[in-house]
PDB file of C-alpha atoms and ligand atoms in Angstrom:
ATOM      1  CA  MET A   1      12.761 -20.443  -4.136  1.00  0.00           C
ATOM      2  CA  LEU A   2      12.793 -21.100  -0.400  1.00  0.00           C
ATOM      3  CA  VAL A   3       9.647 -20.722   1.697  1.00  0.00           C
ATOM      4  CA  PHE A   4       9.889 -20.125   5.440  1.00  0.00           C
ATOM      5  CA  THR A   5       7.165 -19.903   8.067  1.00  0.00           C
ATOM      6  CA  LYS A   6       9.470 -19.573  11.082  1.00  0.00           C
ATOM      7  CA  ILE A   7      11.530 -16.514  11.987  1.00  0.00           C
ATOM      8  CA  LYS A   8      14.406 -18.646  13.215  1.00  0.00           C
ATOM      9  CA  SER A   9      14.849 -20.630  10.008  1.00  0.00           C
ATOM     10  CA  LEU A  10      14.509 -17.498   7.852  1.00  0.00           C
ATOM     11  CA  GLN A  11      17.177 -15.781   9.930  1.00  0.00           C
ATOM     12  CA  GLN A  12      19.447 -18.799   9.747  1.00  0.00           C
ATOM     13  CA  LYS A  13      19.312 -18.621   5.959  1.00  0.00           C
ATOM     14  CA  LEU A  14      19.780 -14.834   5.854  1.00  0.00           C
ATOM     15  CA  GLY A  15      22.598 -15.096   8.383  1.00  0.00           C
ATOM     16  CA  SER A  16      24.424 -17.546   6.131  1.00  0.00           C
ATOM     17  CA  LEU A  17      24.666 -14.955   3.330  1.00  0.00           C
ATOM     18  CA  LYS A  18      27.914 -13.076   2.866  1.00  0.00           C
ATOM     19  CA  LYS A  19      27.985  -9.606   4.435  1.00  0.00           C
ATOM     20  CA  GLU A  20      28.201  -7.789   1.087  1.00  0.00           C
ATOM     21  CA  VAL A  21      25.043  -9.487  -0.288  1.00  0.00           C
ATOM     22  CA  SER A  22      22.251  -6.938  -0.695  1.00  0.00           C
ATOM     23  CA  VAL A  23      18.740  -7.956   0.338  1.00  0.00           C
ATOM     24  CA  GLY A  24      15.628  -6.427  -1.250  1.00  0.00           C
ATOM     25  CA  PHE A  25      12.437  -6.851   0.767  1.00  0.00           C
ATOM     26  CA  VAL A  26       8.832  -6.639  -0.480  1.00  0.00           C
ATOM     27  CA  PRO A  27       6.182  -6.897   2.254  1.00  0.00           C
ATOM     28  CA  THR A  28       2.740  -7.998   1.014  1.00  0.00           C
ATOM     29  CA  MET A  29      -0.532  -9.385   2.311  1.00  0.00           C
ATOM     30  CA  GLY A  30      -0.726 -11.930  -0.523  1.00  0.00           C
ATOM     31  CA  ALA A  31      -3.456 -12.351  -3.168  1.00  0.00           C
ATOM     32  CA  LEU A  32      -0.694 -11.205  -5.445  1.00  0.00           C
ATOM     33  CA  HIS A  33      -1.195  -9.419  -8.766  1.00  0.00           C
ATOM     34  CA  LYS A  34       1.044  -7.737 -11.335  1.00  0.00           C
ATOM     35  CA  GLY A  35       1.341  -4.633  -9.139  1.00  0.00           C
ATOM     36  CA  HIS A  36       3.039  -6.681  -6.436  1.00  0.00           C
ATOM     37  CA  LEU A  37       5.189  -8.402  -9.053  1.00  0.00           C
ATOM     38  CA  SER A  38       6.404  -5.037 -10.374  1.00  0.00           C
ATOM     39  CA  LEU A  39       7.843  -4.396  -6.892  1.00  0.00           C
ATOM     40  CA  VAL A  40       9.445  -7.848  -6.841  1.00  0.00           C
ATOM     41  CA  GLU A  41      10.959  -7.263 -10.286  1.00  0.00           C
ATOM     42  CA  GLN A  42      12.400  -3.906  -9.257  1.00  0.00           C
ATOM     43  CA  ALA A  43      13.811  -5.468  -6.066  1.00  0.00           C
ATOM     44  CA  LYS A  44      15.323  -8.245  -8.182  1.00  0.00           C
ATOM     45  CA  ARG A  45      17.053  -5.728 -10.467  1.00  0.00           C
ATOM     46  CA  GLU A  46      18.528  -3.769  -7.564  1.00  0.00           C
ATOM     47  CA  ASN A  47      19.547  -6.501  -5.081  1.00  0.00           C
ATOM     48  CA  ASP A  48      21.348  -9.841  -4.910  1.00  0.00           C
ATOM     49  CA  VAL A  49      18.588 -11.577  -2.941  1.00  0.00           C
ATOM     50  CA  VAL A  50      14.860 -10.816  -2.816  1.00  0.00           C
ATOM     51  CA  VAL A  51      12.654 -11.648   0.168  1.00  0.00           C
ATOM     52  CA  VAL A  52       8.857 -11.346  -0.140  1.00  0.00           C
ATOM     53  CA  SER A  53       6.644 -11.640   2.914  1.00  0.00           C
ATOM     54  CA  ILE A  54       3.043 -12.786   2.683  1.00  0.00           C
ATOM     55  CA  PHE A  55       1.245 -11.948   5.881  1.00  0.00           C
ATOM     56  CA  VAL A  56      -2.280 -10.639   6.393  1.00  0.00           C
ATOM     57  CA  ASN A  57      -1.494  -8.406   9.336  1.00  0.00           C
ATOM     58  CA  PRO A  58      -4.421  -8.451  11.782  1.00  0.00           C
ATOM     59  CA  THR A  59      -3.453  -5.245  13.619  1.00  0.00           C
ATOM     60  CA  GLN A  60      -3.858  -2.987  10.585  1.00  0.00           C
ATOM     61  CA  PHE A  61      -7.511  -3.885   9.959  1.00  0.00           C
ATOM     62  CA  ASP A  62     -10.046  -1.598  11.581  1.00  0.00           C
ATOM     63  CA  LYS A  63     -12.952  -3.825  10.487  1.00  0.00           C
ATOM     64  CA  LYS A  64     -13.114  -7.495  11.500  1.00  0.00           C
ATOM     65  CA  GLU A  65     -15.083  -8.477   8.363  1.00  0.00           C
ATOM     66  CA  ASP A  66     -12.434  -6.946   6.125  1.00  0.00           C
ATOM     67  CA  LEU A  67      -9.750  -9.085   7.790  1.00  0.00           C
ATOM     68  CA  GLU A  68     -11.919 -12.213   7.678  1.00  0.00           C
ATOM     69  CA  ASN A  69     -12.783 -11.699   3.999  1.00  0.00           C
ATOM     70  CA  TYR A  70      -9.267 -10.815   2.871  1.00  0.00           C
ATOM     71  CA  PRO A  71      -8.508 -13.135  -0.078  1.00  0.00           C
ATOM     72  CA  ASN A  72      -6.063 -15.996   0.462  1.00  0.00           C
ATOM     73  CA  THR A  73      -4.482 -17.421  -2.703  1.00  0.00           C
ATOM     74  CA  LEU A  74      -1.217 -18.767  -1.275  1.00  0.00           C
ATOM     75  CA  ASN A  75      -0.594 -21.505  -3.856  1.00  0.00           C
ATOM     76  CA  GLU A  76      -1.090 -19.129  -6.789  1.00  0.00           C
ATOM     77  CA  ASP A  77       1.039 -16.495  -5.001  1.00  0.00           C
ATOM     78  CA  LEU A  78       3.922 -18.952  -4.629  1.00  0.00           C
ATOM     79  CA  THR A  79       3.729 -19.921  -8.315  1.00  0.00           C
ATOM     80  CA  MET A  80       3.786 -16.258  -9.360  1.00  0.00           C
ATOM     81  CA  LEU A  81       6.743 -15.508  -7.098  1.00  0.00           C
ATOM     82  CA  LYS A  82       8.684 -18.492  -8.407  1.00  0.00           C
ATOM     83  CA  GLU A  83       8.091 -17.314 -11.974  1.00  0.00           C
ATOM     84  CA  ALA A  84       9.316 -13.835 -10.975  1.00  0.00           C
ATOM     85  CA  PHE A  85      12.562 -15.437  -9.663  1.00  0.00           C
ATOM     86  CA  CYS A  86      11.900 -14.460  -6.067  1.00  0.00           C
ATOM     87  CA  ASP A  87      14.531 -16.061  -3.824  1.00  0.00           C
ATOM     88  CA  ILE A  88      12.852 -16.290  -0.431  1.00  0.00           C
ATOM     89  CA  VAL A  89       9.215 -16.147   0.738  1.00  0.00           C
ATOM     90  CA  PHE A  90       8.325 -15.598   4.374  1.00  0.00           C
ATOM     91  CA  THR A  91       4.748 -16.593   5.309  1.00  0.00           C
ATOM     92  CA  PRO A  92       4.529 -16.609   9.096  1.00  0.00           C
ATOM     93  CA  THR A  93       1.404 -17.207  11.179  1.00  0.00           C
ATOM     94  CA  ALA A  94       0.040 -14.417  13.393  1.00  0.00           C
ATOM     95  CA  LYS A  95       1.234 -16.414  16.398  1.00  0.00           C
ATOM     96  CA  GLU A  96       4.793 -16.498  15.061  1.00  0.00           C
ATOM     97  CA  ILE A  97       4.791 -12.711  14.713  1.00  0.00           C
ATOM     98  CA  TYR A  98       2.723 -11.586  17.684  1.00  0.00           C
ATOM     99  CA  ALA A  99       2.989 -14.565  20.084  1.00  0.00           C
ATOM    100  CA  ASN A 100      -0.011 -14.259  22.380  1.00  0.00           C
ATOM    101  CA  GLU A 101      -0.550 -10.523  22.119  1.00  0.00           C
ATOM    102  CA  VAL A 102      -1.996  -9.402  18.786  1.00  0.00           C
ATOM    103  CA  LYS A 103      -1.535  -5.721  19.500  1.00  0.00           C
ATOM    104  CA  SER A 104      -0.065  -2.623  17.820  1.00  0.00           C
ATOM    105  CA  GLN A 105       2.651  -0.410  19.140  1.00  0.00           C
ATOM    106  CA  SER A 106       1.626   3.219  19.239  1.00  0.00           C
ATOM    107  CA  PHE A 107       3.462   5.464  16.769  1.00  0.00           C
ATOM    108  CA  SER A 108       3.699   9.109  15.939  1.00  0.00           C
ATOM    109  CA  PHE A 109       4.630   9.891  12.348  1.00  0.00           C
ATOM    110  CA  ASP A 110       4.797  13.663  12.641  1.00  0.00           C
ATOM    111  CA  GLY A 111       1.057  13.984  12.011  1.00  0.00           C
ATOM    112  CA  LEU A 112       1.107  12.032   8.709  1.00  0.00           C
ATOM    113  CA  GLU A 113      -0.952   9.340  10.439  1.00  0.00           C
ATOM    114  CA  ASN A 114      -3.849  11.706  11.113  1.00  0.00           C
ATOM    115  CA  ARG A 115      -4.569  12.569   7.488  1.00  0.00           C
ATOM    116  CA  MET A 116      -6.821  10.804   4.964  1.00  0.00           C
ATOM    117  CA  GLU A 117      -6.613   7.023   5.591  1.00  0.00           C
ATOM    118  CA  GLY A 118      -5.714   7.742   9.226  1.00  0.00           C
ATOM    119  CA  LYS A 119      -8.944   9.703   9.684  1.00  0.00           C
ATOM    120  CA  PHE A 120     -11.103   6.959   8.234  1.00  0.00           C
ATOM    121  CA  ARG A 121      -9.296   3.816   9.433  1.00  0.00           C
ATOM    122  CA  SER A 122      -8.658   4.118  13.140  1.00  0.00           C
ATOM    123  CA  GLY A 123      -5.427   2.423  14.310  1.00  0.00           C
ATOM    124  CA  HIS A 124      -4.489   1.419  10.760  1.00  0.00           C
ATOM    125  CA  PHE A 125      -1.080   3.079  10.637  1.00  0.00           C
ATOM    126  CA  ASP A 126      -0.105   1.890  14.139  1.00  0.00           C
ATOM    127  CA  GLY A 127      -0.726  -1.619  12.781  1.00  0.00           C
ATOM    128  CA  VAL A 128       1.289  -0.913   9.625  1.00  0.00           C
ATOM    129  CA  GLY A 129       4.176   0.646  11.589  1.00  0.00           C
ATOM    130  CA  THR A 130       4.205  -2.284  14.030  1.00  0.00           C
ATOM    131  CA  ILE A 131       4.389  -4.982  11.372  1.00  0.00           C
ATOM    132  CA  VAL A 132       6.815  -3.217   9.033  1.00  0.00           C
ATOM    133  CA  LYS A 133       9.228  -2.389  11.874  1.00  0.00           C
ATOM    134  CA  ARG A 134       9.016  -5.999  13.101  1.00  0.00           C
ATOM    135  CA  PHE A 135       9.709  -7.324   9.583  1.00  0.00           C
ATOM    136  CA  PHE A 136      12.638  -4.937   9.153  1.00  0.00           C
ATOM    137  CA  GLU A 137      14.108  -6.277  12.407  1.00  0.00           C
ATOM    138  CA  ILE A 138      13.628  -9.883  11.261  1.00  0.00           C
ATOM    139  CA  VAL A 139      14.821  -9.516   7.640  1.00  0.00           C
ATOM    140  CA  ASN A 140      17.290  -6.626   8.046  1.00  0.00           C
ATOM    141  CA  PRO A 141      16.947  -5.665   4.358  1.00  0.00           C
ATOM    142  CA  THR A 142      19.232  -3.337   2.422  1.00  0.00           C
ATOM    143  CA  ARG A 143      16.248  -1.892   0.528  1.00  0.00           C
ATOM    144  CA  ALA A 144      12.485  -2.240   1.002  1.00  0.00           C
ATOM    145  CA  TYR A 145       9.903  -1.652  -1.722  1.00  0.00           C
ATOM    146  CA  PHE A 146       6.481  -0.043  -1.291  1.00  0.00           C
ATOM    147  CA  GLY A 147       3.888   0.923  -3.898  1.00  0.00           C
ATOM    148  CA  GLU A 148       2.745   4.487  -4.528  1.00  0.00           C
ATOM    149  CA  LYS A 149      -0.732   2.940  -4.676  1.00  0.00           C
ATOM    150  CA  ASP A 150      -0.638   3.336  -0.882  1.00  0.00           C
ATOM    151  CA  PHE A 151       1.116   6.688  -1.053  1.00  0.00           C
ATOM    152  CA  GLN A 152       0.351   7.727   2.521  1.00  0.00           C
ATOM    153  CA  GLN A 153       1.725   4.394   3.764  1.00  0.00           C
ATOM    154  CA  LEU A 154       4.895   4.932   1.714  1.00  0.00           C
ATOM    155  CA  GLN A 155       5.433   8.396   3.263  1.00  0.00           C
ATOM    156  CA  ILE A 156       4.741   7.030   6.744  1.00  0.00           C
ATOM    157  CA  ILE A 157       7.271   4.224   6.321  1.00  0.00           C
ATOM    158  CA  LYS A 158       9.854   6.738   5.106  1.00  0.00           C
ATOM    159  CA  LYS A 159       9.109   8.867   8.178  1.00  0.00           C
ATOM    160  CA  MET A 160       9.391   5.854  10.513  1.00  0.00           C
ATOM    161  CA  VAL A 161      12.762   4.916   9.026  1.00  0.00           C
ATOM    162  CA  THR A 162      14.055   8.467   9.542  1.00  0.00           C
ATOM    163  CA  MET A 163      12.600   8.903  13.038  1.00  0.00           C
ATOM    164  CA  HIS A 164      13.851   5.517  14.301  1.00  0.00           C
ATOM    165  CA  ALA A 165      17.115   5.671  12.280  1.00  0.00           C
ATOM    166  CA  LEU A 166      16.420   2.237  10.767  1.00  0.00           C
ATOM    167  CA  PRO A 167      19.220   0.970   8.486  1.00  0.00           C
ATOM    168  CA  VAL A 168      17.147   0.414   5.326  1.00  0.00           C
ATOM    169  CA  LYS A 169      16.513   2.401   2.138  1.00  0.00           C
ATOM    170  CA  ILE A 170      12.856   2.820   1.226  1.00  0.00           C
ATOM    171  CA  ILE A 171      12.024   2.682  -2.481  1.00  0.00           C
ATOM    172  CA  GLY A 172       8.656   3.931  -3.799  1.00  0.00           C
ATOM    173  CA  CYS A 173       7.321   2.140  -6.908  1.00  0.00           C
ATOM    174  CA  PRO A 174       4.777   3.466  -9.460  1.00  0.00           C
ATOM    175  CA  ILE A 175       1.114   2.379  -9.447  1.00  0.00           C
ATOM    176  CA  PHE A 176       0.407  -0.604 -11.682  1.00  0.00           C
ATOM    177  CA  ARG A 177      -3.011  -0.472 -13.374  1.00  0.00           C
ATOM    178  CA  GLU A 178      -5.473  -2.706 -15.189  1.00  0.00           C
ATOM    179  CA  GLU A 179      -5.918  -1.926 -18.894  1.00  0.00           C
ATOM    180  CA  ASP A 180      -9.004   0.135 -18.083  1.00  0.00           C
ATOM    181  CA  GLY A 181      -7.034   2.233 -15.587  1.00  0.00           C
ATOM    182  CA  LEU A 182      -8.262   0.726 -12.314  1.00  0.00           C
ATOM    183  CA  ALA A 183      -5.339   0.528  -9.877  1.00  0.00           C
ATOM    184  CA  MET A 184      -4.550  -3.145  -9.262  1.00  0.00           C
ATOM    185  CA  SER A 185      -5.535  -4.274  -5.788  1.00  0.00           C
ATOM    186  CA  SER A 186      -6.169  -7.589  -4.051  1.00  0.00           C
ATOM    187  CA  ARG A 187      -9.554  -6.123  -3.118  1.00  0.00           C
ATOM    188  CA  ASN A 188     -10.581  -5.914  -6.810  1.00  0.00           C
ATOM    189  CA  LEU A 189     -11.197  -9.684  -6.650  1.00  0.00           C
ATOM    190  CA  ARG A 190     -14.069  -9.018  -4.264  1.00  0.00           C
ATOM    191  CA  LEU A 191     -15.911  -6.506  -6.479  1.00  0.00           C
ATOM    192  CA  THR A 192     -19.237  -7.578  -7.979  1.00  0.00           C
ATOM    193  CA  LYS A 193     -19.386  -7.562 -11.791  1.00  0.00           C
ATOM    194  CA  GLU A 194     -21.321  -4.266 -11.763  1.00  0.00           C
ATOM    195  CA  HIS A 195     -18.951  -2.572  -9.327  1.00  0.00           C
ATOM    196  CA  ARG A 196     -15.914  -3.816 -11.269  1.00  0.00           C
ATOM    197  CA  GLN A 197     -17.409  -2.235 -14.415  1.00  0.00           C
ATOM    198  CA  ALA A 198     -18.024   1.046 -12.588  1.00  0.00           C
ATOM    199  CA  ALA A 199     -14.644   1.217 -10.809  1.00  0.00           C
ATOM    200  CA  PRO A 200     -12.427   2.560 -13.673  1.00  0.00           C
ATOM    201  CA  PHE A 201     -14.325   5.838 -13.194  1.00  0.00           C
ATOM    202  CA  ILE A 202     -12.083   6.462 -10.150  1.00  0.00           C
ATOM    203  CA  TYR A 203      -8.919   6.840 -12.238  1.00  0.00           C
ATOM    204  CA  GLU A 204     -10.798   8.648 -15.029  1.00  0.00           C
ATOM    205  CA  ILE A 205     -11.896  11.303 -12.555  1.00  0.00           C
ATOM    206  CA  LEU A 206      -8.376  11.609 -11.142  1.00  0.00           C
ATOM    207  CA  GLN A 207      -7.017  12.230 -14.622  1.00  0.00           C
ATOM    208  CA  GLN A 208      -9.723  14.782 -15.371  1.00  0.00           C
ATOM    209  CA  ALA A 209      -9.159  16.467 -12.010  1.00  0.00           C
ATOM    210  CA  LYS A 210      -5.474  16.783 -12.892  1.00  0.00           C
ATOM    211  CA  VAL A 211      -6.357  18.559 -16.140  1.00  0.00           C
ATOM    212  CA  LYS A 212      -8.905  20.820 -14.401  1.00  0.00           C
ATOM    213  CA  PHE A 213      -6.359  21.663 -11.725  1.00  0.00           C
ATOM    214  CA  GLY A 214      -4.263  23.319 -14.434  1.00  0.00           C
ATOM    215  CA  THR A 215      -6.777  26.142 -14.830  1.00  0.00           C
ATOM    216  CA  ASN A 216      -8.968  26.029 -11.696  1.00  0.00           C
ATOM    217  CA  ASN A 217      -8.493  26.587  -7.990  1.00  0.00           C
ATOM    218  CA  VAL A 218      -8.444  23.805  -5.386  1.00  0.00           C
ATOM    219  CA  THR A 219     -12.016  24.274  -4.128  1.00  0.00           C
ATOM    220  CA  THR A 220     -13.478  24.271  -7.632  1.00  0.00           C
ATOM    221  CA  VAL A 221     -11.756  20.974  -8.468  1.00  0.00           C
ATOM    222  CA  ILE A 222     -12.862  19.354  -5.192  1.00  0.00           C
ATOM    223  CA  GLU A 223     -16.472  20.469  -5.644  1.00  0.00           C
ATOM    224  CA  TRP A 224     -16.448  19.272  -9.259  1.00  0.00           C
ATOM    225  CA  VAL A 225     -15.220  15.800  -8.231  1.00  0.00           C
ATOM    226  CA  LYS A 226     -17.906  15.564  -5.524  1.00  0.00           C
ATOM    227  CA  SER A 227     -20.627  16.526  -8.007  1.00  0.00           C
ATOM    228  CA  GLU A 228     -19.395  13.965 -10.561  1.00  0.00           C
ATOM    229  CA  PHE A 229     -19.617  11.186  -7.939  1.00  0.00           C
ATOM    230  CA  LYS A 230     -23.192  12.158  -7.105  1.00  0.00           C
ATOM    231  CA  LYS A 231     -24.043  11.058 -10.668  1.00  0.00           C
ATOM    232  CA  GLN A 232     -22.527   7.587 -10.047  1.00  0.00           C
ATOM    233  CA  PRO A 233     -25.038   5.323  -8.296  1.00  0.00           C
ATOM    234  CA  LEU A 234     -22.554   2.457  -7.743  1.00  0.00           C
ATOM    235  CA  LEU A 235     -19.658   4.486  -6.325  1.00  0.00           C
ATOM    236  CA  ILE A 236     -19.728   6.395  -3.037  1.00  0.00           C
ATOM    237  CA  LEU A 237     -16.985   8.957  -2.544  1.00  0.00           C
ATOM    238  CA  GLU A 238     -15.428   8.819   0.926  1.00  0.00           C
ATOM    239  CA  TYR A 239     -12.820  11.535   0.410  1.00  0.00           C
ATOM    240  CA  PHE A 240     -11.077  13.445  -2.338  1.00  0.00           C
ATOM    241  CA  GLU A 241      -8.178  15.618  -1.203  1.00  0.00           C
ATOM    242  CA  ILE A 242      -5.467  17.646  -2.823  1.00  0.00           C
ATOM    243  CA  ALA A 243      -2.459  17.560  -0.545  1.00  0.00           C
ATOM    244  CA  ASN A 244       1.225  18.311  -0.274  1.00  0.00           C
ATOM    245  CA  GLU A 245       3.137  15.117  -1.141  1.00  0.00           C
ATOM    246  CA  ASN A 246       5.519  15.368   1.787  1.00  0.00           C
ATOM    247  CA  THR A 247       3.373  16.655   4.654  1.00  0.00           C
ATOM    248  CA  LEU A 248       0.082  15.230   3.266  1.00  0.00           C
ATOM    249  CA  GLU A 249      -1.544  18.444   4.471  1.00  0.00           C
ATOM    250  CA  PRO A 250      -4.506  19.475   2.347  1.00  0.00           C
ATOM    251  CA  VAL A 251      -3.767  22.595   0.318  1.00  0.00           C
ATOM    252  CA  LYS A 252      -6.209  25.459   0.102  1.00  0.00           C
ATOM    253  CA  VAL A 253      -4.437  27.613  -2.439  1.00  0.00           C
ATOM    254  CA  LYS A 254      -2.051  26.768  -5.226  1.00  0.00           C
ATOM    255  CA  MET A 255       1.518  27.969  -4.847  1.00  0.00           C
ATOM    256  CA  SER A 256       4.295  27.357  -7.306  1.00  0.00           C
ATOM    257  CA  GLY A 257       7.039  24.930  -6.330  1.00  0.00           C
ATOM    258  CA  GLN A 258       4.801  22.659  -4.230  1.00  0.00           C
ATOM    259  CA  LYS A 259       4.655  18.942  -5.031  1.00  0.00           C
ATOM    260  CA  LEU A 260       0.955  18.136  -4.942  1.00  0.00           C
ATOM    261  CA  ARG A 261      -1.052  14.963  -5.290  1.00  0.00           C
ATOM    262  CA  ALA A 262      -4.763  14.163  -5.405  1.00  0.00           C
ATOM    263  CA  PHE A 263      -5.934  11.323  -3.159  1.00  0.00           C
ATOM    264  CA  ILE A 264      -9.225   9.475  -3.333  1.00  0.00           C
ATOM    265  CA  ALA A 265     -11.127   6.756  -1.424  1.00  0.00           C
ATOM    266  CA  VAL A 266     -14.338   5.294  -2.813  1.00  0.00           C
ATOM    267  CA  PHE A 267     -16.747   2.577  -1.772  1.00  0.00           C
ATOM    268  CA  ALA A 268     -17.797   0.281  -4.605  1.00  0.00           C
ATOM    269  CA  GLY A 269     -20.486  -1.606  -2.713  1.00  0.00           C
ATOM    270  CA  GLU A 270     -18.782  -3.135   0.326  1.00  0.00           C
ATOM    271  CA  ILE A 271     -15.306  -2.736  -1.122  1.00  0.00           C
ATOM    272  CA  ARG A 272     -13.198   0.300  -0.351  1.00  0.00           C
ATOM    273  CA  LEU A 273     -10.815   1.369  -3.129  1.00  0.00           C
ATOM    274  CA  ILE A 274      -8.069   3.993  -2.965  1.00  0.00           C
ATOM    275  CA  ASP A 275      -6.021   5.701  -5.659  1.00  0.00           C
ATOM    276  CA  ASN A 276      -3.939   8.828  -6.196  1.00  0.00           C
ATOM    277  CA  ILE A 277      -2.332  10.912  -8.910  1.00  0.00           C
ATOM    278  CA  SER A 278       0.550  13.367  -9.011  1.00  0.00           C
ATOM    279  CA  LEU A 279      -0.674  16.827 -10.060  1.00  0.00           C
TER     280      LEU A 279
HETATM  281  P1  AMP B   1      -0.667  -5.212  -0.066  1.00  0.00           P
HETATM  282  O1  AMP B   1      -0.503  -6.663  -0.331  1.00  0.00           O
HETATM  283  O2  AMP B   1      -1.942  -4.639  -0.583  1.00  0.00           O
HETATM  284  O3  AMP B   1      -0.365  -4.832   1.353  1.00  0.00           O
HETATM  285  O4  AMP B   1       0.449  -4.502  -0.940  1.00  0.00           O
HETATM  286  C1  AMP B   1       1.820  -4.829  -0.788  1.00  0.00           C
HETATM  287  C2  AMP B   1       2.639  -3.778  -1.475  1.00  0.00           C
HETATM  288  O5  AMP B   1       2.309  -3.744  -2.856  1.00  0.00           O
HETATM  289  C3  AMP B   1       2.375  -2.354  -0.935  1.00  0.00           C
HETATM  290  O6  AMP B   1       3.604  -1.656  -0.884  1.00  0.00           O
HETATM  291  C4  AMP B   1       1.457  -1.787  -1.958  1.00  0.00           C
HETATM  292  O7  AMP B   1       1.522  -0.374  -2.046  1.00  0.00           O
HETATM  293  C5  AMP B   1       1.985  -2.433  -3.229  1.00  0.00           C
HETATM  294  N1  AMP B   1       0.949  -2.422  -4.273  1.00  0.00           N
HETATM  295  C6  AMP B   1      -0.312  -2.905  -4.173  1.00  0.00           C
HETATM  296  N2  AMP B   1      -0.988  -2.674  -5.306  1.00  0.00           N
HETATM  297  C7  AMP B   1      -0.142  -2.025  -6.141  1.00  0.00           C
HETATM  298  C8  AMP B   1      -0.264  -1.494  -7.461  1.00  0.00           C
HETATM  299  N3  AMP B   1      -1.396  -1.582  -8.147  1.00  0.00           N
HETATM  300  N4  AMP B   1       0.818  -0.890  -8.005  1.00  0.00           N
HETATM  301  C9  AMP B   1       1.967  -0.786  -7.298  1.00  0.00           C
HETATM  302  N5  AMP B   1       2.144  -1.256  -6.038  1.00  0.00           N
HETATM  303  C10 AMP B   1       1.105  -1.867  -5.473  1.00  0.00           C
END
């Protein structure tokens, strides 16, 4: 496994590959877990060469403390990637990527950026768009892999690729969970013992909401979820929405033929957790 910190040396290596070699790319912020590895494994199955980036992107954090406290486990990450037969790791510094101007480009994603996470994390998707576009330009991958864990991000990247006619295929990968159902996340490492014990409730409620949605209307399900969270002293609901998978617009009434998904964001103490489920 080769590890690069400089754009130039990464590009020299990628440039030396034959034209027909397919490159699978998995962008991450490190503190890797089995969810990330499931993306790497899928990329490995579908491409000749796999590139994983580890870069905690400063422009996508709306809160300074969140950026400062983001876990860094680089040595463990590299061991895990080696064991998953990753070919190339790219771990640049912020200076290498942004030079002297750590700033986002401003994007429009057809309104997708204004929903859910966009409402609560100002500037987040401009930061995501900026870094992913930059990485696509550097790596020039055949396929890029994103988790459904961040479903809104996945849809936004797909939109960016279409709107900017970028030559890459975006592949969405299923959510990987702990045994108790909690969606794997680098942020789980920062939960207190009590909050970690409480957190599986998030996926339990999503599953129950899915069942309830079979026989109840949208408002009833939303109100039920809100009332269930009021009984949970350790978990504070930020939003629960039922939305169209493609437009991410919240739905008010059920109509047949729509692809719908429930989305949730919850604070477990200081730590913000997100999850979603197809309905
Ligand atoms: P992050 O390091 O959190 O930016 O995540 C890097 C990529 O891994 C993103 O495409 C995430 O959606 C994906 N990812 C993170 N957690 C999971 C998970 N539990 N299951 C599947 N994909 C995930």
